[in-house]
Amino acid sequence: MGTLRQMEYLLAVVEEESFTRAAHRLSVSQATLSHQLKALEEAVGQPLVERLPGRVLPTQMGREYLPHAITALRSAAAARRAVMTGHDGEPVSLRLAVLPSLAAGVLPGAIRAWRDTHPDAEVSMLEFLDGDRLPREMLRGVADLAVGPVPDGWPGEVYPLYREELVVVLPADDVCADVTGTPLDLALLADRDWVLHSESNPLASLVLQACARAGFTPRAAVSTHHPAAAVRLAAAGLGPALVPRASVSDDVAVTWRVPRPEVGCDLAAYTRGPAAPHVMAFVRALGGTELGR
């Protein structure tokens, strides 16, 4: 009862507890979302959500209906994956869910290597700025494979990849921009304003933890979602930034140094269940990519 799209809209509203956030997540207008959810409620014959001050919660009927909607959505996703396989067994597409802030260094080479052996395949990437959303969306079946930090208690398959090390980025003429390659004690930057990462970015907690180990809390001059933007803001003199090494491009006038204490994040590829052969081929491409370090 109800269409798959309406079920998807209901699930988004319940998970986000907000029509506004759900509409943003689905890239539809709030009016469209409300109209489709109302149509679903009319089909069911009872209200499925209740609008409360500051949040939206499922009704009793909504809580009973939701597991069936999730099952239908997962079955539809499995059917789509099945029909995306050609007659010779080769897939015609691969869906990736990624955190571009952490996986930017490994993805281009892996995709290129994978398409060398799957020349007719198409790769689509769903990019998430919020680190908490990545495993949630994978549980919904939005992609074949996720690449990001190792999720706690992940119920599916996990394939460890590598450790993404962060470096301190400073203007080329900064007094701490030592070119000898020696580590930089973060405590020397305690009195600086910093270029920090937005709270929802998983890099944010890594930076705060590293600074805490060095004995201080960084004071923000500006925050950004994107490591590449953080590099340019640091180059402009707004403060030091801690970013993945792969985010530092040669066309920006900065110097980078390894921090002391060291800062890093373990990355993995993971799936909801046993990986199909073409997905495992991409996992191997991820593990075999030269990162240029």
mmCIF file of N, CA and C in Angstrom, residues 1 3 7 19 27 29 35 37 39 60 79 87 102 132 144 168 193 213-214 226 232 236 243 249 271 274-275:
data_model
loop_
_atom_site.group_PDB
_atom_site.id
_atom_site.type_symbol
_atom_site.label_atom_id
_atom_site.label_comp_id
_atom_site.label_asym_id
_atom_site.label_seq_id
_atom_site.Cartn_x
_atom_site.Cartn_y
_atom_site.Cartn_z
ATOM 1 N N MET A 1 0.852 -1.183 0.000
ATOM 2 C CA MET A 1 0.000 0.000 0.000
ATOM 3 C C MET A 1 0.892 1.239 0.000
ATOM 4 N N THR A 3 3.435 3.813 -2.800
ATOM 5 C CA THR A 3 4.526 3.604 -3.747
ATOM 6 C C THR A 3 5.863 3.545 -3.024
ATOM 7 N N MET A 7 7.212 5.537 0.331
ATOM 8 C CA MET A 7 7.851 4.854 1.461
ATOM 9 C C MET A 7 9.211 5.460 1.772
ATOM 10 N N PHE A 19 10.553 17.558 8.360
ATOM 11 C CA PHE A 19 10.223 17.641 6.943
ATOM 12 C C PHE A 19 11.286 18.428 6.184
ATOM 13 N N SER A 27 16.497 15.955 -1.868
ATOM 14 C CA SER A 27 16.596 16.929 -2.970
ATOM 15 C C SER A 27 15.239 17.168 -3.624
ATOM 16 N N SER A 29 11.306 19.478 -2.944
ATOM 17 C CA SER A 29 10.718 20.577 -2.188
ATOM 18 C C SER A 29 9.937 20.023 -1.001
ATOM 19 N N HIS A 35 3.064 16.517 0.237
ATOM 20 C CA HIS A 35 1.984 16.007 -0.621
ATOM 21 C C HIS A 35 2.061 14.486 -0.753
ATOM 22 N N LEU A 37 3.578 12.337 1.266
ATOM 23 C CA LEU A 37 3.334 11.671 2.536
ATOM 24 C C LEU A 37 1.838 11.671 2.867
ATOM 25 N N ALA A 39 -0.524 11.608 0.637
ATOM 26 C CA ALA A 39 -1.112 10.598 -0.240
ATOM 27 C C ALA A 39 -0.897 9.198 0.329
ATOM 28 N N GLN A 60 1.588 5.480 16.144
ATOM 29 C CA GLN A 60 1.577 4.037 16.366
ATOM 30 C C GLN A 60 1.476 3.287 15.041
ATOM 31 N N ALA A 79 16.491 -5.863 -6.304
ATOM 32 C CA ALA A 79 16.035 -6.120 -7.667
ATOM 33 C C ALA A 79 16.776 -5.229 -8.663
ATOM 34 N N HIS A 87 24.193 -9.901 -19.417
ATOM 35 C CA HIS A 87 24.018 -11.317 -19.714
ATOM 36 C C HIS A 87 25.287 -12.111 -19.463
ATOM 37 N N LEU A 102 37.753 12.529 3.361
ATOM 38 C CA LEU A 102 38.758 11.552 3.772
ATOM 39 C C LEU A 102 39.209 10.635 2.641
ATOM 40 N N ASP A 132 28.225 10.802 10.126
ATOM 41 C CA ASP A 132 27.255 9.895 10.728
ATOM 42 C C ASP A 132 26.236 9.384 9.715
ATOM 43 N N ASP A 144 26.398 0.232 -3.270
ATOM 44 C CA ASP A 144 26.975 -1.114 -3.205
ATOM 45 C C ASP A 144 28.138 -1.188 -2.223
ATOM 46 N N VAL A 168 49.768 19.352 9.170
ATOM 47 C CA VAL A 168 49.521 20.755 9.495
ATOM 48 C C VAL A 168 49.854 21.600 8.271
ATOM 49 N N ASP A 193 44.751 31.469 16.130
ATOM 50 C CA ASP A 193 43.428 31.158 15.606
ATOM 51 C C ASP A 193 43.599 30.050 14.568
ATOM 52 N N ARG A 213 45.390 16.486 23.188
ATOM 53 C CA ARG A 213 46.583 15.753 23.613
ATOM 54 C C ARG A 213 47.792 16.668 23.709
ATOM 55 N N ALA A 214 47.769 17.753 22.911
ATOM 56 C CA ALA A 214 48.865 18.724 22.962
ATOM 57 C C ALA A 214 48.644 19.763 24.062
ATOM 58 N N HIS A 226 35.004 21.574 3.768
ATOM 59 C CA HIS A 226 35.862 21.015 2.732
ATOM 60 C C HIS A 226 37.349 21.182 3.055
ATOM 61 N N ARG A 232 43.184 26.467 1.472
ATOM 62 C CA ARG A 232 43.259 27.820 0.902
ATOM 63 C C ARG A 232 43.065 28.890 1.979
ATOM 64 N N ALA A 236 45.792 31.767 3.155
ATOM 65 C CA ALA A 236 45.470 33.191 3.261
ATOM 66 C C ALA A 236 45.847 33.774 4.608
ATOM 67 N N VAL A 243 44.686 18.751 7.847
ATOM 68 C CA VAL A 243 43.928 18.178 6.733
ATOM 69 C C VAL A 243 44.627 16.914 6.249
ATOM 70 N N SER A 249 47.279 20.645 -2.473
ATOM 71 C CA SER A 249 47.658 20.652 -3.886
ATOM 72 C C SER A 249 48.864 21.558 -4.109
ATOM 73 N N THR A 271 30.324 -3.098 3.219
ATOM 74 C CA THR A 271 29.091 -3.434 2.516
ATOM 75 C C THR A 271 28.074 -3.949 3.526
ATOM 76 N N PRO A 274 27.799 -9.912 2.002
ATOM 77 C CA PRO A 274 28.933 -10.376 1.187
ATOM 78 C C PRO A 274 28.997 -9.610 -0.135
ATOM 79 N N ALA A 275 30.190 -9.151 -0.490
ATOM 80 C CA ALA A 275 30.353 -8.325 -1.683
ATOM 81 C C ALA A 275 30.273 -9.168 -2.944
#
